[in-house]
JSON list of C-alpha atoms in Angstrom, two decimals:
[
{"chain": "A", "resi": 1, "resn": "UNK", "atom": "CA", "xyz": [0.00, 0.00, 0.00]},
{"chain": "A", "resi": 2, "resn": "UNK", "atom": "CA", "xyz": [1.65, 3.32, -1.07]},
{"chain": "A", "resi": 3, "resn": "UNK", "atom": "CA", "xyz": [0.70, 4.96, 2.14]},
{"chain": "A", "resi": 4, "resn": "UNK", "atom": "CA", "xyz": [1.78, 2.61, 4.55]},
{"chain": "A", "resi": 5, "resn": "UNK", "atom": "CA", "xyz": [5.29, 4.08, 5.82]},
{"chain": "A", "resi": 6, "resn": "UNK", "atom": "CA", "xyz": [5.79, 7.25, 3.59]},
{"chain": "A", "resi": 7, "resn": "UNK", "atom": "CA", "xyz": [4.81, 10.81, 4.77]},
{"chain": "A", "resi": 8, "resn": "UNK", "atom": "CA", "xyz": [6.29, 12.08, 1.32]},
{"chain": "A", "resi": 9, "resn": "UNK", "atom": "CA", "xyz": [4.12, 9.41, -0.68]},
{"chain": "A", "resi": 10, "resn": "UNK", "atom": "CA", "xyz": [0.89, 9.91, 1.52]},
{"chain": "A", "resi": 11, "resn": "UNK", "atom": "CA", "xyz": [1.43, 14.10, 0.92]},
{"chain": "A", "resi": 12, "resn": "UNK", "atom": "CA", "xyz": [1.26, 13.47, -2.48]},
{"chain": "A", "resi": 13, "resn": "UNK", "atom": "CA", "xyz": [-2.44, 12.36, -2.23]},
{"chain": "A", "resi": 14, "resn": "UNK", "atom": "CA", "xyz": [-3.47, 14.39, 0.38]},
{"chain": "A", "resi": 15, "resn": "UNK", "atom": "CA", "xyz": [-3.07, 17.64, 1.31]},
{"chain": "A", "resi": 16, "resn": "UNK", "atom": "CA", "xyz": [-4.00, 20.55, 3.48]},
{"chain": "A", "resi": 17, "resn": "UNK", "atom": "CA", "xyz": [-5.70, 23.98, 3.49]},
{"chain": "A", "resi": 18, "resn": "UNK", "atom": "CA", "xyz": [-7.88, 26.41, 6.08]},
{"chain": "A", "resi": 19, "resn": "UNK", "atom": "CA", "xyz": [-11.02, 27.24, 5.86]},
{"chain": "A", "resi": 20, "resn": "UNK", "atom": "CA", "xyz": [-12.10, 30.62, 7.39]},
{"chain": "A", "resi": 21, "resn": "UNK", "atom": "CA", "xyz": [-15.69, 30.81, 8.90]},
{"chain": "A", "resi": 22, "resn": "UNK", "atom": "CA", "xyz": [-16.44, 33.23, 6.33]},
{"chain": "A", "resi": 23, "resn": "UNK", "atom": "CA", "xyz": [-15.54, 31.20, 3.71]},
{"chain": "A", "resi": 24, "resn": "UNK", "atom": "CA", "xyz": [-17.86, 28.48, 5.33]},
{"chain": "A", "resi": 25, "resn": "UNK", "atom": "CA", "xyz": [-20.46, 30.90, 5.19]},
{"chain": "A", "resi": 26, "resn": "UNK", "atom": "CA", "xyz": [-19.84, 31.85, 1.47]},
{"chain": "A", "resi": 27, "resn": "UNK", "atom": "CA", "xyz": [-19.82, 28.33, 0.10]},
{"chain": "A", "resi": 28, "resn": "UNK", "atom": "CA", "xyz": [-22.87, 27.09, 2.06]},
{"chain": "A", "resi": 29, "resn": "UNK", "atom": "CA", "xyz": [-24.80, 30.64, 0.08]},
{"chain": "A", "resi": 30, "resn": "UNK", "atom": "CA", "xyz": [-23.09, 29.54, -3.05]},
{"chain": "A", "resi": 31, "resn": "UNK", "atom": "CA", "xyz": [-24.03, 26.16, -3.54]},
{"chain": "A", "resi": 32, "resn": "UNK", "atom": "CA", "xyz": [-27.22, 27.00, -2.56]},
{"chain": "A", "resi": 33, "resn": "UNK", "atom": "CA", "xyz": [-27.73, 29.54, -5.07]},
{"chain": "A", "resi": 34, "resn": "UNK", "atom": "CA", "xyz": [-26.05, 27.34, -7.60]},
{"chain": "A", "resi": 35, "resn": "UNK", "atom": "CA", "xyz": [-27.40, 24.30, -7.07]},
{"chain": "A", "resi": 36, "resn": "UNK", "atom": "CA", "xyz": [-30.42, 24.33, -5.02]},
{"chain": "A", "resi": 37, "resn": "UNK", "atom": "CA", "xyz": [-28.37, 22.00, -2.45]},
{"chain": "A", "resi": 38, "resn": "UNK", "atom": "CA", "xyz": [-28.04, 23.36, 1.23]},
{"chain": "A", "resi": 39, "resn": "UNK", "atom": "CA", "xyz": [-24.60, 21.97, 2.70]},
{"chain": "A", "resi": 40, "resn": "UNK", "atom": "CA", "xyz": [-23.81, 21.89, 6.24]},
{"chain": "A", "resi": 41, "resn": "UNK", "atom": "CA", "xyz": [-21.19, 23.63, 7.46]},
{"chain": "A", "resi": 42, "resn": "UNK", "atom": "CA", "xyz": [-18.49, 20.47, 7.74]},
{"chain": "A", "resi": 43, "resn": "UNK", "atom": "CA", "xyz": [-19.56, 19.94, 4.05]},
{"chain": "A", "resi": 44, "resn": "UNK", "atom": "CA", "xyz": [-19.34, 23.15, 3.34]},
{"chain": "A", "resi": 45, "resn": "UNK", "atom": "CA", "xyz": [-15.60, 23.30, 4.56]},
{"chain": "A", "resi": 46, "resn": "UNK", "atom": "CA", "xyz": [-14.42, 20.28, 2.45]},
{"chain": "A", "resi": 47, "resn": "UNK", "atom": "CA", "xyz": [-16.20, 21.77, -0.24]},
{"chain": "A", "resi": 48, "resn": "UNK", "atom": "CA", "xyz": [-13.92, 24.95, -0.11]},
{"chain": "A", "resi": 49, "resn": "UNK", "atom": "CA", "xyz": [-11.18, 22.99, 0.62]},
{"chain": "A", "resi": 50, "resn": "UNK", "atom": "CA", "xyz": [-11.74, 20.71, -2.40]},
{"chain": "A", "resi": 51, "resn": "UNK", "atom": "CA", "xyz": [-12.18, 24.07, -4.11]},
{"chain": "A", "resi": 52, "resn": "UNK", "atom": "CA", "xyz": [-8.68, 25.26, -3.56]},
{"chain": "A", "resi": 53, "resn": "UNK", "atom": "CA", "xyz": [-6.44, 22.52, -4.21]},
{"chain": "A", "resi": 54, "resn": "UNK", "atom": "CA", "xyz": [-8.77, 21.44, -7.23]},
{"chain": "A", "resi": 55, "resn": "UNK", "atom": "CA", "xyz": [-6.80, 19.38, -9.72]},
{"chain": "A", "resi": 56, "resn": "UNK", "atom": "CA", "xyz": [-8.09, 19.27, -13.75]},
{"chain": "A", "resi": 57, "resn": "UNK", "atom": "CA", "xyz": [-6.71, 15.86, -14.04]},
{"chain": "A", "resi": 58, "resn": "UNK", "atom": "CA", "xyz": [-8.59, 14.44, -11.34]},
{"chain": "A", "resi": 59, "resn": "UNK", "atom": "CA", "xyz": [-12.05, 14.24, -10.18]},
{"chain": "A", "resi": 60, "resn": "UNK", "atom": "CA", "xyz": [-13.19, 15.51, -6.75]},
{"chain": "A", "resi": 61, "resn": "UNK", "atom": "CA", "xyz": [-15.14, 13.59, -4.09]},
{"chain": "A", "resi": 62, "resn": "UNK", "atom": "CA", "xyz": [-16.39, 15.51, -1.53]},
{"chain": "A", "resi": 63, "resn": "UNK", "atom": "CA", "xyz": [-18.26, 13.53, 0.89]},
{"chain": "A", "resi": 64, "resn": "UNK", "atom": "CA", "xyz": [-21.06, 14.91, 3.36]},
{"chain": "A", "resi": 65, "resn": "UNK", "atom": "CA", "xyz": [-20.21, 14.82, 6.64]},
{"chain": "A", "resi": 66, "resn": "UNK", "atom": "CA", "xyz": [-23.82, 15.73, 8.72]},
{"chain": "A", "resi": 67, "resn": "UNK", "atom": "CA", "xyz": [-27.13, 17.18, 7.68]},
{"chain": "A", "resi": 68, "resn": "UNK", "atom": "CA", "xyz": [-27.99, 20.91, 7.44]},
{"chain": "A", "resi": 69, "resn": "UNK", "atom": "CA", "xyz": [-30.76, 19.88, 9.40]},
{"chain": "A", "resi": 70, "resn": "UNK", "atom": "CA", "xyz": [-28.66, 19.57, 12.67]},
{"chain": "A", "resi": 71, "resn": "UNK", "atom": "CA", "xyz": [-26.95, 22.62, 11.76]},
{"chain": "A", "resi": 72, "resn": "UNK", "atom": "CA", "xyz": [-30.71, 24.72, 11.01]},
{"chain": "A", "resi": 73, "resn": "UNK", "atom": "CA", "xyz": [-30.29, 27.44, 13.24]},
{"chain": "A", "resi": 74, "resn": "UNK", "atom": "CA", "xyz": [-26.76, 28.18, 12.83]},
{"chain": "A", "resi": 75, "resn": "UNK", "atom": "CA", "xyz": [-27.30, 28.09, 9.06]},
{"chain": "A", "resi": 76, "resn": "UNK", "atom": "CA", "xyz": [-30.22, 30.56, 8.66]},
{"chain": "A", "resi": 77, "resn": "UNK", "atom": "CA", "xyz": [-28.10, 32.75, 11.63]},
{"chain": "A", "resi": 78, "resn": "UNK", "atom": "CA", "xyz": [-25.05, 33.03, 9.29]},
{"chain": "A", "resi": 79, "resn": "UNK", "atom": "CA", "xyz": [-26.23, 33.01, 6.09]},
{"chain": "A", "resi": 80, "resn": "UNK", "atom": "CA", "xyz": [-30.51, 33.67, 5.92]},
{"chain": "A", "resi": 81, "resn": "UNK", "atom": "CA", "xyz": [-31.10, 30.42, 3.94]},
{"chain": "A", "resi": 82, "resn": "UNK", "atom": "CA", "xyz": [-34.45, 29.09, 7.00]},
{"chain": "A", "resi": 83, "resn": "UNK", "atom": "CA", "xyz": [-34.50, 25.44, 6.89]},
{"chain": "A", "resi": 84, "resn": "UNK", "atom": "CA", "xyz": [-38.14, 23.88, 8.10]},
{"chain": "A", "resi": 85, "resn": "UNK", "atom": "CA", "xyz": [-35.74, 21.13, 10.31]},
{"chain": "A", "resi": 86, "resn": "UNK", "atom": "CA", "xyz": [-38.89, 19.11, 11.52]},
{"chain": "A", "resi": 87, "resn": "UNK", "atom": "CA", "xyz": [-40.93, 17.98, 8.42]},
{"chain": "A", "resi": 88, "resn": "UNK", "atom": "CA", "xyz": [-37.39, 16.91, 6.81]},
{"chain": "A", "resi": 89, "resn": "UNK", "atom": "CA", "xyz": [-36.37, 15.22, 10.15]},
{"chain": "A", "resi": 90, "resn": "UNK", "atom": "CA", "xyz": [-39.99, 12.98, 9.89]},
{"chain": "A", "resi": 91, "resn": "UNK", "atom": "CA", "xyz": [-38.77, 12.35, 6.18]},
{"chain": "A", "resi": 92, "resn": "UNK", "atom": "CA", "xyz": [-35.88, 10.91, 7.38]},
{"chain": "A", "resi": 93, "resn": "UNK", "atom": "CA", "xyz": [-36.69, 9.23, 10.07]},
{"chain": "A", "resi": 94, "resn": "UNK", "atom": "CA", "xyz": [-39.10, 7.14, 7.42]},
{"chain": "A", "resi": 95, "resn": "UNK", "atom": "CA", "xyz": [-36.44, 6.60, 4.91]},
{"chain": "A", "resi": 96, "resn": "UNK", "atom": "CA", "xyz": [-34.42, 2.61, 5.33]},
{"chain": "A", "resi": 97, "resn": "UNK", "atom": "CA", "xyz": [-31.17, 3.19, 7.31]},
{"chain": "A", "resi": 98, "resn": "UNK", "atom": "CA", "xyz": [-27.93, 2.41, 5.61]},
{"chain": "A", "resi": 99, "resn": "UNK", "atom": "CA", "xyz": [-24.59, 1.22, 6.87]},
{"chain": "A", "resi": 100, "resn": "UNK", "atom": "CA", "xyz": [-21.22, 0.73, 4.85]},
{"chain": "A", "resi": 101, "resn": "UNK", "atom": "CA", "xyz": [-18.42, -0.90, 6.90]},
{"chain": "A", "resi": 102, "resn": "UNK", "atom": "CA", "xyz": [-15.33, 0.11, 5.50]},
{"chain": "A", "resi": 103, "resn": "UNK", "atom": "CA", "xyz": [-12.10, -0.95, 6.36]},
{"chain": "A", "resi": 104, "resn": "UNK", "atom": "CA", "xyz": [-9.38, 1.74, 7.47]},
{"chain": "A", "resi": 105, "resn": "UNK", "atom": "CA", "xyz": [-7.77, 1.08, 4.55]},
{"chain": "A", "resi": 106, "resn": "UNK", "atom": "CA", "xyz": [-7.02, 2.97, 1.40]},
{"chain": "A", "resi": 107, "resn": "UNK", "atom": "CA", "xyz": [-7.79, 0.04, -1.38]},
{"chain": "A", "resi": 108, "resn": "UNK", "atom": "CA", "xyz": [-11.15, -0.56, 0.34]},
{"chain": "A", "resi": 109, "resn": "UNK", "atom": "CA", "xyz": [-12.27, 3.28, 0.79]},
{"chain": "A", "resi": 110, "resn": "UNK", "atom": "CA", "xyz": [-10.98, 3.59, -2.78]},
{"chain": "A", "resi": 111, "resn": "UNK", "atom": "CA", "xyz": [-13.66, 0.15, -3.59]},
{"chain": "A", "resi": 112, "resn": "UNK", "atom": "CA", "xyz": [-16.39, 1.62, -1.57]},
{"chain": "A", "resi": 113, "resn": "UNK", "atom": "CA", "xyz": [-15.83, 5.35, -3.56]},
{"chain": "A", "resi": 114, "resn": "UNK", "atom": "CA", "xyz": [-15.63, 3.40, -7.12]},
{"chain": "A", "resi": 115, "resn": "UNK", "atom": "CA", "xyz": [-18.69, 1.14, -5.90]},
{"chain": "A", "resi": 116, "resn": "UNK", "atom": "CA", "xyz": [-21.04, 3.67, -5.23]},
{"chain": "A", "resi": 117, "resn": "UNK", "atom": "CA", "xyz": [-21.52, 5.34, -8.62]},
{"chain": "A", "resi": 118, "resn": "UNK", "atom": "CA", "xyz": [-21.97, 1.99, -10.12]}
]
């Protein structure tokens, strides 16, 4: 595995940037606007992130982290955008829970990512 013992070959794949709490703010409005999808704020972060070290040659995965719904108030405090938190939460609670056990590993995260649009 090409992570295993090298810092130099994991930095490679992975890298690092911060996020301001404005910027959180400003990517939670824009995707909104953009695509009619309301991120929460640890989305909304990774979003940014995956924003700023965006790479032509590969394709971005950002992965949501929690609902907006857990986040309501502190979404429509910093950015306007009211979310209606307890008709969506009784939509949820309807829908069939779903559980992917992944092991900590990067081939199987890798399978699980490659699975899931298939």
């Amino acid at each position: 595995d090409v992570f295993t013992y090298s810092h130099t070959e994991f930095r490679k794949y992975v890298k690092a940037v911060r996020i301001s709490e404005d910027e959180t703010v400003d990517t939670i409005k824009t995707v909104y606007q953009q695509y009619g999808y309301l991120l929460d704020p640890h989305t909304a972060v990774g979003w940014a992130a995956s924003e700023k070290v965006g790479n032509k040659t590969l394709s971005q995965v950002v992965i949501a982290t929690a609902s907006p719904i857990k986040f309501a108030q502190e979404i429509e405090t910093a950015t306007g955008i009211a979310l209606n938190a307890s008709s969506e939460i009784q939509k949820l609670q309807k829908k069939k829970k779903r559980v992917i056990v992944v092991k900590n590993t990067y081939k199987a995260v890798k399978e699980v990512l490659y699975s899931v649009g298939s």
